[in-house]
CSV table of C-alpha atoms in Angstrom, one decimal:
chain,number,residue,atom,x,y,z
A,277,UNK,CA,-9.5,-6.7,3.0
A,278,UNK,CA,-10.0,-10.4,3.5
A,279,UNK,CA,-11.9,-11.3,6.6
A,280,UNK,CA,-12.2,-15.0,6.7
A,281,UNK,CA,-14.2,-16.8,9.3
A,282,UNK,CA,-14.0,-14.4,12.2
A,283,UNK,CA,-17.4,-13.2,13.3
A,284,UNK,CA,-17.9,-9.5,12.9
A,285,UNK,CA,-18.6,-7.5,16.0
A,286,UNK,CA,-18.1,-8.0,19.6
A,287,UNK,CA,-16.4,-11.1,20.9
A,288,UNK,CA,-15.9,-12.4,24.4
A,289,UNK,CA,-12.5,-13.6,25.5
A,290,UNK,CA,-11.8,-15.9,28.4
A,291,UNK,CA,-11.0,-13.1,30.8
A,292,UNK,CA,-14.4,-11.6,31.3
A,293,UNK,CA,-13.0,-8.1,32.0
A,294,UNK,CA,-12.0,-7.6,28.4
A,295,UNK,CA,-13.7,-7.7,25.0
A,296,UNK,CA,-12.5,-7.7,21.4
A,297,UNK,CA,-14.2,-5.5,18.8
A,298,UNK,CA,-13.4,-5.7,15.1
A,299,UNK,CA,-13.7,-2.5,13.3
A,300,UNK,CA,-14.6,-2.6,9.6
A,301,UNK,CA,-16.1,-0.2,7.2
A,302,UNK,CA,-19.1,0.9,9.3
A,303,UNK,CA,-19.5,4.5,10.0
A,304,UNK,CA,-16.9,5.6,12.6
A,305,UNK,CA,-19.4,7.0,15.1
A,306,UNK,CA,-21.5,3.8,15.1
A,307,UNK,CA,-18.4,1.8,15.9
A,308,UNK,CA,-17.4,4.3,18.6
A,309,UNK,CA,-20.8,4.0,20.3
A,310,UNK,CA,-20.4,0.2,20.1
A,311,UNK,CA,-17.0,0.4,21.8
A,312,UNK,CA,-18.3,3.0,24.3
A,313,UNK,CA,-21.1,0.7,25.4
A,314,UNK,CA,-18.8,-2.2,25.7
A,315,UNK,CA,-16.4,-0.2,27.8
A,316,UNK,CA,-19.3,0.4,30.2
A,317,UNK,CA,-19.2,-3.3,31.1
A,318,UNK,CA,-15.6,-4.2,30.6
A,319,UNK,CA,-12.4,-2.6,31.9
A,320,UNK,CA,-10.5,-3.3,28.7
A,321,UNK,CA,-11.5,-3.3,25.1
A,322,UNK,CA,-9.3,-4.5,22.3
A,323,UNK,CA,-10.0,-2.8,19.0
A,324,UNK,CA,-8.8,-4.8,16.0
A,325,UNK,CA,-8.8,-3.8,12.4
A,326,UNK,CA,-6.9,-4.5,9.2
A,327,UNK,CA,-6.0,-3.1,5.9
A,328,UNK,CA,-8.0,-0.1,4.7
A,329,UNK,CA,-10.1,-0.1,7.9
A,330,UNK,CA,-7.1,0.8,10.1
A,331,UNK,CA,-7.8,4.6,9.9
A,332,UNK,CA,-11.3,3.8,11.2
A,333,UNK,CA,-9.9,2.0,14.2
A,334,UNK,CA,-7.5,4.9,14.9
A,335,UNK,CA,-10.4,7.3,14.7
A,336,UNK,CA,-12.6,5.2,17.0
A,337,UNK,CA,-9.8,5.1,19.6
A,338,UNK,CA,-9.3,8.8,19.4
A,339,UNK,CA,-13.0,9.6,19.7
A,340,UNK,CA,-13.2,7.4,22.8
A,341,UNK,CA,-10.1,8.8,24.5
A,342,UNK,CA,-10.4,12.4,23.5
A,343,UNK,CA,-14.1,13.0,23.4
A,344,UNK,CA,-16.4,10.5,24.9
A,345,UNK,CA,-14.3,9.3,27.8
A,346,UNK,CA,-11.8,12.0,28.0
A,347,UNK,CA,-9.9,11.8,31.3
A,348,UNK,CA,-11.5,8.4,32.0
A,349,UNK,CA,-9.9,6.2,29.4
A,350,UNK,CA,-6.6,5.8,27.7
A,351,UNK,CA,-4.7,3.8,25.1
A,352,UNK,CA,-2.8,1.2,26.9
A,353,UNK,CA,-0.9,-0.4,24.1
A,354,UNK,CA,-0.9,-0.5,20.3
A,355,UNK,CA,0.3,-3.5,18.4
A,356,UNK,CA,1.0,-3.7,14.6
A,357,UNK,CA,1.3,-6.8,12.7
A,358,UNK,CA,1.1,-8.2,9.2
A,359,UNK,CA,-0.8,-11.2,8.0
A,360,UNK,CA,-0.4,-13.0,4.7
A,361,UNK,CA,-3.6,-13.3,2.7
A,362,UNK,CA,-4.1,-16.6,1.1
A,363,UNK,CA,-2.4,-17.4,-2.1
A,364,UNK,CA,-0.6,-14.6,-3.9
A,365,UNK,CA,1.6,-13.5,-1.0
A,366,UNK,CA,0.0,-10.1,-0.5
A,367,UNK,CA,0.5,-8.8,3.0
A,368,UNK,CA,-2.3,-7.1,5.0
A,369,UNK,CA,-1.4,-4.9,7.9
A,370,UNK,CA,-3.3,-5.3,11.1
A,371,UNK,CA,-3.6,-3.1,14.1
A,372,UNK,CA,-4.7,-3.8,17.7
A,373,UNK,CA,-5.4,-1.0,20.0
A,374,UNK,CA,-6.0,-1.7,23.7
A,375,UNK,CA,-8.2,0.8,25.4
A,376,UNK,CA,-8.6,0.8,29.2
A,377,UNK,CA,-10.8,2.7,31.6
A,378,UNK,CA,-9.0,4.5,34.3
B,1334,UNK,CA,-1.3,17.8,16.7
B,1335,UNK,CA,-1.5,20.4,13.9
B,1336,UNK,CA,0.9,19.9,11.1
B,1337,UNK,CA,0.5,22.8,8.9
B,1338,UNK,CA,3.4,23.8,6.6
B,1339,UNK,CA,5.8,20.9,7.0
B,1340,UNK,CA,7.4,19.7,3.8
B,1341,UNK,CA,6.6,16.3,2.6
B,1342,UNK,CA,9.3,13.7,2.9
B,1343,UNK,CA,12.3,13.3,5.1
B,1344,UNK,CA,12.9,16.0,7.7
B,1345,UNK,CA,15.8,16.6,10.1
B,1346,UNK,CA,15.0,17.2,13.8
B,1347,UNK,CA,17.2,18.9,16.3
B,1348,UNK,CA,18.6,15.7,17.6
B,1349,UNK,CA,20.7,14.5,14.8
B,1350,UNK,CA,20.2,10.8,15.6
B,1351,UNK,CA,16.5,10.8,14.5
B,1352,UNK,CA,14.6,11.6,11.4
B,1353,UNK,CA,11.0,12.1,10.6
B,1354,UNK,CA,9.5,10.6,7.4
B,1355,UNK,CA,6.0,11.3,6.2
B,1356,UNK,CA,4.3,8.4,4.5
B,1357,UNK,CA,1.7,9.3,1.9
B,1358,UNK,CA,0.2,7.4,-1.0
B,1359,UNK,CA,3.5,6.3,-2.6
B,1360,UNK,CA,4.1,2.6,-3.2
B,1361,UNK,CA,4.7,0.9,0.1
B,1362,UNK,CA,8.0,-0.7,-1.0
B,1363,UNK,CA,9.4,2.6,-2.2
B,1364,UNK,CA,8.6,4.2,1.2
B,1365,UNK,CA,10.1,1.2,3.0
B,1366,UNK,CA,13.4,1.6,1.1
B,1367,UNK,CA,13.4,5.3,2.0
B,1368,UNK,CA,12.9,4.5,5.7
B,1369,UNK,CA,15.5,1.7,5.4
B,1370,UNK,CA,18.2,4.0,3.9
B,1371,UNK,CA,17.4,6.6,6.6
B,1372,UNK,CA,17.8,4.0,9.3
B,1373,UNK,CA,21.2,3.4,8.0
B,1374,UNK,CA,22.3,6.8,9.1
B,1375,UNK,CA,20.0,7.4,12.1
B,1376,UNK,CA,19.3,5.4,15.2
B,1377,UNK,CA,15.7,6.4,15.3
B,1378,UNK,CA,13.2,7.1,12.5
B,1379,UNK,CA,9.7,8.5,13.2
B,1380,UNK,CA,7.1,7.5,10.6
B,1381,UNK,CA,4.2,9.8,10.4
B,1382,UNK,CA,1.0,9.4,8.4
B,1383,UNK,CA,-2.6,10.5,8.4
B,1384,UNK,CA,-6.0,9.6,7.2
B,1385,UNK,CA,-6.2,6.9,4.5
B,1386,UNK,CA,-2.4,6.6,4.3
B,1387,UNK,CA,-2.2,5.1,7.8
B,1388,UNK,CA,-2.3,1.5,6.5
B,1389,UNK,CA,0.7,2.4,4.4
B,1390,UNK,CA,2.7,3.6,7.4
B,1391,UNK,CA,1.7,0.4,9.3
B,1392,UNK,CA,2.8,-1.7,6.3
B,1393,UNK,CA,6.1,0.1,6.1
B,1394,UNK,CA,6.8,-0.4,9.8
B,1395,UNK,CA,6.0,-4.1,9.4
B,1396,UNK,CA,8.2,-4.5,6.4
B,1397,UNK,CA,11.1,-2.9,8.2
B,1398,UNK,CA,10.8,-4.8,11.4
B,1399,UNK,CA,9.8,-8.2,10.1
B,1400,UNK,CA,11.6,-8.4,6.8
B,1401,UNK,CA,14.3,-5.9,6.0
B,1402,UNK,CA,15.8,-5.4,9.5
B,1403,UNK,CA,14.4,-8.4,11.3
B,1404,UNK,CA,16.1,-8.8,14.6
B,1405,UNK,CA,17.9,-5.5,14.2
B,1406,UNK,CA,15.0,-3.1,14.6
B,1407,UNK,CA,11.8,-2.7,16.5
B,1408,UNK,CA,8.8,-0.5,17.0
B,1409,UNK,CA,9.6,1.6,20.1
B,1410,UNK,CA,6.3,3.4,20.5
B,1411,UNK,CA,3.2,4.2,18.5
B,1412,UNK,CA,1.2,7.4,19.0
B,1413,UNK,CA,-2.3,8.0,17.7
B,1414,UNK,CA,-3.8,11.4,17.4
B,1415,UNK,CA,-6.5,13.4,15.7
B,1416,UNK,CA,-6.3,16.6,13.9
B,1417,UNK,CA,-9.1,18.9,12.8
B,1418,UNK,CA,-9.1,19.7,9.2
B,1419,UNK,CA,-9.8,23.2,8.3
B,1420,UNK,CA,-13.4,24.4,8.3
B,1421,UNK,CA,-16.1,21.8,8.5
B,1422,UNK,CA,-14.9,20.1,11.6
B,1423,UNK,CA,-14.0,16.8,10.1
B,1424,UNK,CA,-11.4,14.9,12.1
B,1425,UNK,CA,-8.4,13.3,10.5
B,1426,UNK,CA,-6.6,10.5,12.4
B,1427,UNK,CA,-2.8,10.6,12.5
B,1428,UNK,CA,-0.3,7.9,13.5
B,1429,UNK,CA,3.3,8.2,14.5
B,1430,UNK,CA,5.4,5.1,14.6
B,1431,UNK,CA,8.9,5.3,16.2
B,1432,UNK,CA,11.3,2.7,14.8
B,1433,UNK,CA,14.7,2.2,16.4
B,1434,UNK,CA,17.7,0.1,15.5
B,1435,UNK,CA,18.9,-2.3,18.1
């Protein structure tokens, strides 16, 4: 997993009612609490992850929508993409899960 | 979503215009060719994967829609779910990617 210059963690976008959170190899529950607390302030949280961290992002999304904020949140949209890592032409898969509060 | 005794690999559903393919730890390109040849016969292919194989499923979907069948296929829908593994209450994330030919 190549993460180049993006800052790890929470990131504000122009629209102040959404936030982007990058999920890496941290413990899943820790990331989930991070997303949960962000969802307290924002209506929409975009979870991004790539490569081998993708299952973590999926797990976080499921924990939020099925346990922590069951009935109060849902997955609005999921986007898959591929990015080319520098040099040797290896492709890295990326995922973007958009969570919204009801 | 409990998947208990389903055989690994390709699987016919009742509707004959779709097929389910489980993606495991096989080489990504091999799985992609498998999906490609299935898409030759079916209008819709459902890619399923769980746990640490999820990035493989994402990679396969991207290879199909962005390389092999660019402009002729797309991701119709992505579903995320969690299943409880037997016993100790560990959760496993699952993904289901629905690919369709245009």
